[in-house]
């Protein structure tokens, strides 16, 4: 008999010395974050090309474009009260990650000059089977990026430009990105479901997807799946339209909150 899903408490581990990277998001014997060997990751410095070791990287003030995957992932974070802070040329980002009643909650504050435009993404690469499914409420607008972000194909969830964004399936030699206009997404794989919720008053929220089924990078492809809650609605802030990035208000601060919970069917 299948019973109603029950909560599964989550735990989290981060690496402040290496960009604040999340190295674990686990619960009920399951590790949700995917990893790969990347010897460059430990020695990166600002300005380096992205070193994809998996986990969850803090990408800000952009994902694609310059700096590659943003300015924060390649810098050490320092202890600041009960959280950690990273200092970047144009902004300061503070993060406090806690486990509250089985949920992992990350609270952020970015300080910069009023009017500063930025994109932030919790660049989470997840360890999922080909049978995994993604879920959102309703049929929100979505944009498919089939060619490294050079063009976009508008549509609505779940299928855009012929690509079913809610399913993964086996390796098929494709790699596409997408941005879905929602602050909530579920990831179901077997009996387990990961629930991600992003809240940011007065700022645009979305979830970016990276669906790499054995096509990237050229010459040595691997499989990776990104489910990335984000502020903004584009991968690259350069040339973004009004309303497609977060904007620092007159107070000089933007705050937001990412919550992760998990359930299991038995």
mmCIF file of C-alpha atoms in Angstrom:
data_model
loop_
_atom_site.group_PDB
_atom_site.id
_atom_site.type_symbol
_atom_site.label_atom_id
_atom_site.label_comp_id
_atom_site.label_asym_id
_atom_site.label_seq_id
_atom_site.Cartn_x
_atom_site.Cartn_y
_atom_site.Cartn_z
ATOM 1 C CA UNK A 1 0.000 0.000 0.000
ATOM 2 C CA UNK A 2 1.294 3.480 -0.892
ATOM 3 C CA UNK A 3 0.900 5.961 1.953
ATOM 4 C CA UNK A 4 0.848 9.750 1.878
ATOM 5 C CA UNK A 5 4.277 11.361 1.537
ATOM 6 C CA UNK A 6 6.037 11.916 4.846
ATOM 7 C CA UNK A 7 8.559 14.651 5.614
ATOM 8 C CA UNK A 8 12.243 13.753 5.395
ATOM 9 C CA UNK A 9 14.524 16.077 7.412
ATOM 10 C CA UNK A 10 17.338 17.607 5.382
ATOM 11 C CA UNK A 11 20.881 18.469 6.396
ATOM 12 C CA UNK A 12 23.314 20.776 4.608
ATOM 13 C CA UNK A 13 27.087 21.283 4.400
ATOM 14 C CA UNK A 14 28.883 24.231 2.810
ATOM 15 C CA UNK A 15 32.465 25.213 1.998
ATOM 16 C CA UNK A 16 32.966 28.924 2.793
ATOM 17 C CA UNK A 17 36.643 28.859 1.799
ATOM 18 C CA UNK A 18 35.705 27.846 -1.735
ATOM 19 C CA UNK A 19 32.985 30.232 -2.839
ATOM 20 C CA UNK A 20 30.436 29.258 -0.217
ATOM 21 C CA UNK A 21 29.690 26.148 -2.295
ATOM 22 C CA UNK A 22 27.049 23.763 -0.932
ATOM 23 C CA UNK A 23 28.717 20.356 -0.812
ATOM 24 C CA UNK A 24 25.783 18.360 0.559
ATOM 25 C CA UNK A 25 21.996 18.515 0.739
ATOM 26 C CA UNK A 26 20.913 15.186 2.149
ATOM 27 C CA UNK A 27 18.097 13.419 3.948
ATOM 28 C CA UNK A 28 16.779 9.919 4.529
ATOM 29 C CA UNK A 29 19.966 8.339 3.221
ATOM 30 C CA UNK A 30 19.802 10.261 -0.055
ATOM 31 C CA UNK A 31 22.285 12.868 -1.298
ATOM 32 C CA UNK A 32 20.529 15.301 -3.646
ATOM 33 C CA UNK A 33 23.610 17.123 -4.935
ATOM 34 C CA UNK A 34 25.603 15.688 -7.841
ATOM 35 C CA UNK A 35 29.406 15.898 -7.883
ATOM 36 C CA UNK A 36 32.244 15.290 -10.303
ATOM 37 C CA UNK A 37 36.021 15.338 -10.036
ATOM 38 C CA UNK A 38 37.325 18.761 -11.052
ATOM 39 C CA UNK A 39 40.931 19.350 -9.924
ATOM 40 C CA UNK A 40 40.774 23.051 -10.865
ATOM 41 C CA UNK A 41 38.003 23.831 -8.373
ATOM 42 C CA UNK A 42 40.162 24.068 -5.245
ATOM 43 C CA UNK A 43 42.537 26.618 -6.747
ATOM 44 C CA UNK A 44 40.268 29.002 -8.654
ATOM 45 C CA UNK A 45 40.709 32.757 -8.375
ATOM 46 C CA UNK A 46 38.453 35.599 -9.547
ATOM 47 C CA UNK A 47 38.385 35.768 -13.334
ATOM 48 C CA UNK A 48 38.916 32.032 -13.888
ATOM 49 C CA UNK A 49 36.606 30.071 -16.159
ATOM 50 C CA UNK A 50 33.957 28.114 -14.252
ATOM 51 C CA UNK A 51 35.204 24.858 -12.724
ATOM 52 C CA UNK A 52 32.223 22.495 -12.642
ATOM 53 C CA UNK A 53 32.579 20.286 -9.561
ATOM 54 C CA UNK A 54 28.838 19.966 -8.966
ATOM 55 C CA UNK A 55 27.152 20.757 -5.673
ATOM 56 C CA UNK A 56 25.412 24.122 -5.445
ATOM 57 C CA UNK A 57 27.336 27.239 -6.454
ATOM 58 C CA UNK A 58 26.310 30.804 -5.617
ATOM 59 C CA UNK A 59 26.161 32.558 -9.013
ATOM 60 C CA UNK A 60 25.896 36.367 -8.785
ATOM 61 C CA UNK A 61 25.719 38.974 -10.415
ATOM 62 C CA UNK A 62 25.224 36.822 -13.527
ATOM 63 C CA UNK A 63 25.243 33.178 -14.597
ATOM 64 C CA UNK A 64 26.351 33.307 -18.208
ATOM 65 C CA UNK A 65 28.413 36.192 -19.518
ATOM 66 C CA UNK A 66 31.152 37.874 -17.486
ATOM 67 C CA UNK A 67 32.362 37.036 -14.929
ATOM 68 C CA UNK A 68 31.776 33.381 -15.879
ATOM 69 C CA UNK A 69 29.071 32.083 -13.496
ATOM 70 C CA UNK A 70 29.403 35.309 -11.506
ATOM 71 C CA UNK A 71 31.886 36.856 -9.091
ATOM 72 C CA UNK A 72 31.148 35.082 -5.798
ATOM 73 C CA UNK A 73 31.804 31.375 -6.503
ATOM 74 C CA UNK A 74 35.557 31.931 -6.978
ATOM 75 C CA UNK A 75 36.131 33.961 -3.778
ATOM 76 C CA UNK A 76 36.515 32.909 -0.136
ATOM 77 C CA UNK A 77 33.680 33.821 2.222
ATOM 78 C CA UNK A 78 34.433 35.072 5.758
ATOM 79 C CA UNK A 79 32.533 34.368 8.955
ATOM 80 C CA UNK A 80 30.141 37.229 9.770
ATOM 81 C CA UNK A 81 28.090 36.774 12.941
ATOM 82 C CA UNK A 82 25.998 33.641 12.446
ATOM 83 C CA UNK A 83 26.511 33.678 8.660
ATOM 84 C CA UNK A 84 29.134 34.264 5.989
ATOM 85 C CA UNK A 85 29.904 37.219 3.730
ATOM 86 C CA UNK A 86 31.687 37.521 0.390
ATOM 87 C CA UNK A 87 33.099 40.846 -0.806
ATOM 88 C CA UNK A 88 32.962 41.469 -4.558
ATOM 89 C CA UNK A 89 33.927 44.618 -6.498
ATOM 90 C CA UNK A 90 30.351 45.896 -6.879
ATOM 91 C CA UNK A 91 28.492 44.300 -3.978
ATOM 92 C CA UNK A 92 28.611 42.480 -0.646
ATOM 93 C CA UNK A 93 26.595 39.274 -0.214
ATOM 94 C CA UNK A 94 25.771 37.791 3.204
ATOM 95 C CA UNK A 95 24.235 34.344 3.645
ATOM 96 C CA UNK A 96 22.916 32.492 6.693
ATOM 97 C CA UNK A 97 22.088 28.785 6.206
ATOM 98 C CA UNK A 98 20.164 26.923 8.912
ATOM 99 C CA UNK A 99 18.265 23.674 9.383
ATOM 100 C CA UNK A 100 14.847 24.497 10.825
ATOM 101 C CA UNK A 101 12.387 21.695 11.663
ATOM 102 C CA UNK A 102 13.839 19.512 8.925
ATOM 103 C CA UNK A 103 13.959 22.288 6.318
ATOM 104 C CA UNK A 104 17.136 23.898 5.029
ATOM 105 C CA UNK A 105 16.703 27.680 4.880
ATOM 106 C CA UNK A 106 19.199 30.043 3.272
ATOM 107 C CA UNK A 107 18.639 33.757 3.944
ATOM 108 C CA UNK A 108 20.531 36.271 1.793
ATOM 109 C CA UNK A 109 21.191 40.004 1.821
ATOM 110 C CA UNK A 110 22.997 41.793 -1.008
ATOM 111 C CA UNK A 111 24.257 45.333 -0.452
ATOM 112 C CA UNK A 112 25.172 47.573 -3.379
ATOM 113 C CA UNK A 113 24.551 51.023 -4.832
ATOM 114 C CA UNK A 114 20.857 51.763 -5.441
ATOM 115 C CA UNK A 115 19.939 50.874 -9.010
ATOM 116 C CA UNK A 116 22.501 48.051 -9.279
ATOM 117 C CA UNK A 117 21.105 45.312 -11.547
ATOM 118 C CA UNK A 118 21.993 41.678 -10.958
ATOM 119 C CA UNK A 119 21.008 38.051 -11.393
ATOM 120 C CA UNK A 120 21.488 35.462 -8.655
ATOM 121 C CA UNK A 121 21.095 31.700 -9.022
ATOM 122 C CA UNK A 122 21.447 28.840 -6.582
ATOM 123 C CA UNK A 123 23.270 26.789 -9.228
ATOM 124 C CA UNK A 124 22.243 23.359 -7.879
ATOM 125 C CA UNK A 125 23.315 20.307 -9.859
ATOM 126 C CA UNK A 126 21.201 17.364 -8.730
ATOM 127 C CA UNK A 127 21.916 13.634 -8.673
ATOM 128 C CA UNK A 128 18.858 12.319 -10.531
ATOM 129 C CA UNK A 129 17.874 9.199 -12.452
ATOM 130 C CA UNK A 130 16.509 9.347 -16.022
ATOM 131 C CA UNK A 131 13.031 8.779 -14.531
ATOM 132 C CA UNK A 132 13.040 12.015 -12.507
ATOM 133 C CA UNK A 133 10.268 14.542 -13.099
ATOM 134 C CA UNK A 134 10.023 18.264 -12.390
ATOM 135 C CA UNK A 135 6.804 19.907 -11.285
ATOM 136 C CA UNK A 136 5.363 23.422 -10.959
ATOM 137 C CA UNK A 137 1.914 24.834 -10.255
ATOM 138 C CA UNK A 138 -0.076 25.728 -13.357
ATOM 139 C CA UNK A 139 1.449 26.563 -16.745
ATOM 140 C CA UNK A 140 3.869 29.453 -16.186
ATOM 141 C CA UNK A 141 5.731 31.202 -18.974
ATOM 142 C CA UNK A 142 9.088 29.656 -19.863
ATOM 143 C CA UNK A 143 11.947 30.412 -22.225
ATOM 144 C CA UNK A 144 14.193 27.817 -23.834
ATOM 145 C CA UNK A 145 17.849 28.624 -24.568
ATOM 146 C CA UNK A 146 18.999 26.031 -27.123
ATOM 147 C CA UNK A 147 22.395 27.527 -28.018
ATOM 148 C CA UNK A 148 24.347 28.777 -24.994
ATOM 149 C CA UNK A 149 21.945 31.685 -24.550
ATOM 150 C CA UNK A 150 22.405 33.349 -27.928
ATOM 151 C CA UNK A 151 18.690 33.016 -28.691
ATOM 152 C CA UNK A 152 15.579 32.194 -26.714
ATOM 153 C CA UNK A 153 12.359 30.417 -27.600
ATOM 154 C CA UNK A 154 9.312 31.583 -25.586
ATOM 155 C CA UNK A 155 6.557 29.215 -24.532
ATOM 156 C CA UNK A 156 4.703 27.800 -21.543
ATOM 157 C CA UNK A 157 5.483 24.960 -19.191
ATOM 158 C CA UNK A 158 6.059 22.073 -19.661
ATOM 159 C CA UNK A 159 7.066 21.820 -23.353
ATOM 160 C CA UNK A 160 8.914 24.640 -25.097
ATOM 161 C CA UNK A 161 10.405 24.413 -28.573
ATOM 162 C CA UNK A 162 9.738 20.692 -28.667
ATOM 163 C CA UNK A 163 11.665 20.015 -25.444
ATOM 164 C CA UNK A 164 9.708 18.515 -22.507
ATOM 165 C CA UNK A 165 11.206 20.405 -19.590
ATOM 166 C CA UNK A 166 9.432 18.328 -16.931
ATOM 167 C CA UNK A 167 11.172 15.045 -17.785
ATOM 168 C CA UNK A 168 14.805 14.066 -18.234
ATOM 169 C CA UNK A 169 15.039 10.641 -19.808
ATOM 170 C CA UNK A 170 18.188 8.860 -20.994
ATOM 171 C CA UNK A 171 21.190 10.565 -22.568
ATOM 172 C CA UNK A 172 20.222 11.836 -26.008
ATOM 173 C CA UNK A 173 23.122 14.117 -26.885
ATOM 174 C CA UNK A 174 21.283 17.375 -26.183
ATOM 175 C CA UNK A 175 22.054 20.254 -23.830
ATOM 176 C CA UNK A 176 19.632 23.140 -23.339
ATOM 177 C CA UNK A 177 18.888 25.769 -20.739
ATOM 178 C CA UNK A 178 15.531 27.190 -19.762
ATOM 179 C CA UNK A 179 14.053 29.738 -17.373
ATOM 180 C CA UNK A 180 10.602 29.147 -15.861
ATOM 181 C CA UNK A 181 8.628 31.998 -14.272
ATOM 182 C CA UNK A 182 7.930 30.367 -10.918
ATOM 183 C CA UNK A 183 9.283 30.598 -7.402
ATOM 184 C CA UNK A 184 8.401 26.995 -6.548
ATOM 185 C CA UNK A 185 9.493 23.719 -8.125
ATOM 186 C CA UNK A 186 9.442 20.070 -7.095
ATOM 187 C CA UNK A 187 11.881 17.378 -8.201
ATOM 188 C CA UNK A 188 10.543 13.818 -7.876
ATOM 189 C CA UNK A 189 12.842 10.827 -8.322
ATOM 190 C CA UNK A 190 11.516 7.440 -7.288
ATOM 191 C CA UNK A 191 9.801 7.755 -3.900
ATOM 192 C CA UNK A 192 11.608 11.008 -3.032
ATOM 193 C CA UNK A 193 10.609 14.601 -3.758
ATOM 194 C CA UNK A 194 12.692 17.726 -3.211
ATOM 195 C CA UNK A 195 10.684 20.951 -2.780
ATOM 196 C CA UNK A 196 12.379 24.292 -3.543
ATOM 197 C CA UNK A 197 10.787 27.650 -2.706
ATOM 198 C CA UNK A 198 12.247 31.102 -3.355
ATOM 199 C CA UNK A 199 10.807 34.273 -1.809
ATOM 200 C CA UNK A 200 11.972 37.822 -2.609
ATOM 201 C CA UNK A 201 9.670 40.761 -1.999
ATOM 202 C CA UNK A 202 9.577 43.185 -4.913
ATOM 203 C CA UNK A 203 12.040 41.237 -7.084
ATOM 204 C CA UNK A 204 11.469 38.887 -10.066
ATOM 205 C CA UNK A 205 11.896 35.196 -9.214
ATOM 206 C CA UNK A 206 12.253 32.176 -11.493
ATOM 207 C CA UNK A 207 13.830 28.728 -11.719
ATOM 208 C CA UNK A 208 16.576 28.127 -14.258
ATOM 209 C CA UNK A 209 17.048 24.641 -15.699
ATOM 210 C CA UNK A 210 20.153 23.073 -17.212
ATOM 211 C CA UNK A 211 19.307 19.857 -19.071
ATOM 212 C CA UNK A 212 22.628 18.381 -20.216
ATOM 213 C CA UNK A 213 22.019 14.838 -21.418
ATOM 214 C CA UNK A 214 25.508 13.996 -22.599
ATOM 215 C CA UNK A 215 26.255 16.902 -24.936
ATOM 216 C CA UNK A 216 28.377 19.316 -22.880
ATOM 217 C CA UNK A 217 31.262 20.061 -22.967
ATOM 218 C CA UNK A 218 32.276 19.282 -26.527
ATOM 219 C CA UNK A 219 34.903 16.556 -26.659
ATOM 220 C CA UNK A 220 34.326 15.237 -23.127
ATOM 221 C CA UNK A 221 30.583 15.399 -22.430
ATOM 222 C CA UNK A 222 28.935 14.207 -19.239
ATOM 223 C CA UNK A 223 25.411 14.203 -17.855
ATOM 224 C CA UNK A 224 24.311 16.945 -15.469
ATOM 225 C CA UNK A 225 20.995 18.423 -14.406
ATOM 226 C CA UNK A 226 20.639 21.882 -12.893
ATOM 227 C CA UNK A 227 17.543 23.068 -11.035
ATOM 228 C CA UNK A 228 18.417 26.618 -10.022
ATOM 229 C CA UNK A 229 16.105 29.002 -8.123
ATOM 230 C CA UNK A 230 17.042 32.508 -9.214
ATOM 231 C CA UNK A 231 16.439 36.231 -8.866
ATOM 232 C CA UNK A 232 15.841 37.552 -12.356
ATOM 233 C CA UNK A 233 14.513 35.810 -15.453
ATOM 234 C CA UNK A 234 17.604 35.593 -17.672
ATOM 235 C CA UNK A 235 20.968 33.819 -17.529
ATOM 236 C CA UNK A 236 22.967 36.902 -18.544
ATOM 237 C CA UNK A 237 22.238 40.357 -17.145
ATOM 238 C CA UNK A 238 23.998 42.005 -20.111
ATOM 239 C CA UNK A 239 21.287 43.339 -22.399
ATOM 240 C CA UNK A 240 18.497 42.164 -20.098
ATOM 241 C CA UNK A 241 15.172 43.936 -20.453
ATOM 242 C CA UNK A 242 13.592 45.940 -17.648
ATOM 243 C CA UNK A 243 12.047 43.568 -15.135
ATOM 244 C CA UNK A 244 14.314 40.652 -16.066
ATOM 245 C CA UNK A 245 16.919 41.312 -13.351
ATOM 246 C CA UNK A 246 16.852 42.119 -9.671
ATOM 247 C CA UNK A 247 17.437 45.805 -8.875
ATOM 248 C CA UNK A 248 18.827 47.230 -5.630
ATOM 249 C CA UNK A 249 16.315 49.759 -4.216
ATOM 250 C CA UNK A 250 17.030 53.082 -2.529
ATOM 251 C CA UNK A 251 17.784 51.299 0.767
ATOM 252 C CA UNK A 252 20.872 49.732 -0.818
ATOM 253 C CA UNK A 253 19.804 46.198 0.174
ATOM 254 C CA UNK A 254 17.978 43.254 -1.376
ATOM 255 C CA UNK A 255 16.987 40.288 0.795
ATOM 256 C CA UNK A 256 15.642 36.902 -0.236
ATOM 257 C CA UNK A 257 15.065 33.421 1.186
ATOM 258 C CA UNK A 258 15.503 29.932 -0.305
ATOM 259 C CA UNK A 259 13.811 26.976 1.445
ATOM 260 C CA UNK A 260 14.430 23.300 0.667
ATOM 261 C CA UNK A 261 12.296 20.486 2.092
ATOM 262 C CA UNK A 262 11.909 16.832 1.173
ATOM 263 C CA UNK A 263 9.214 14.150 1.347
ATOM 264 C CA UNK A 264 9.137 10.397 0.679
ATOM 265 C CA UNK A 265 6.382 8.029 -0.416
ATOM 266 C CA UNK A 266 6.475 4.560 1.146
#
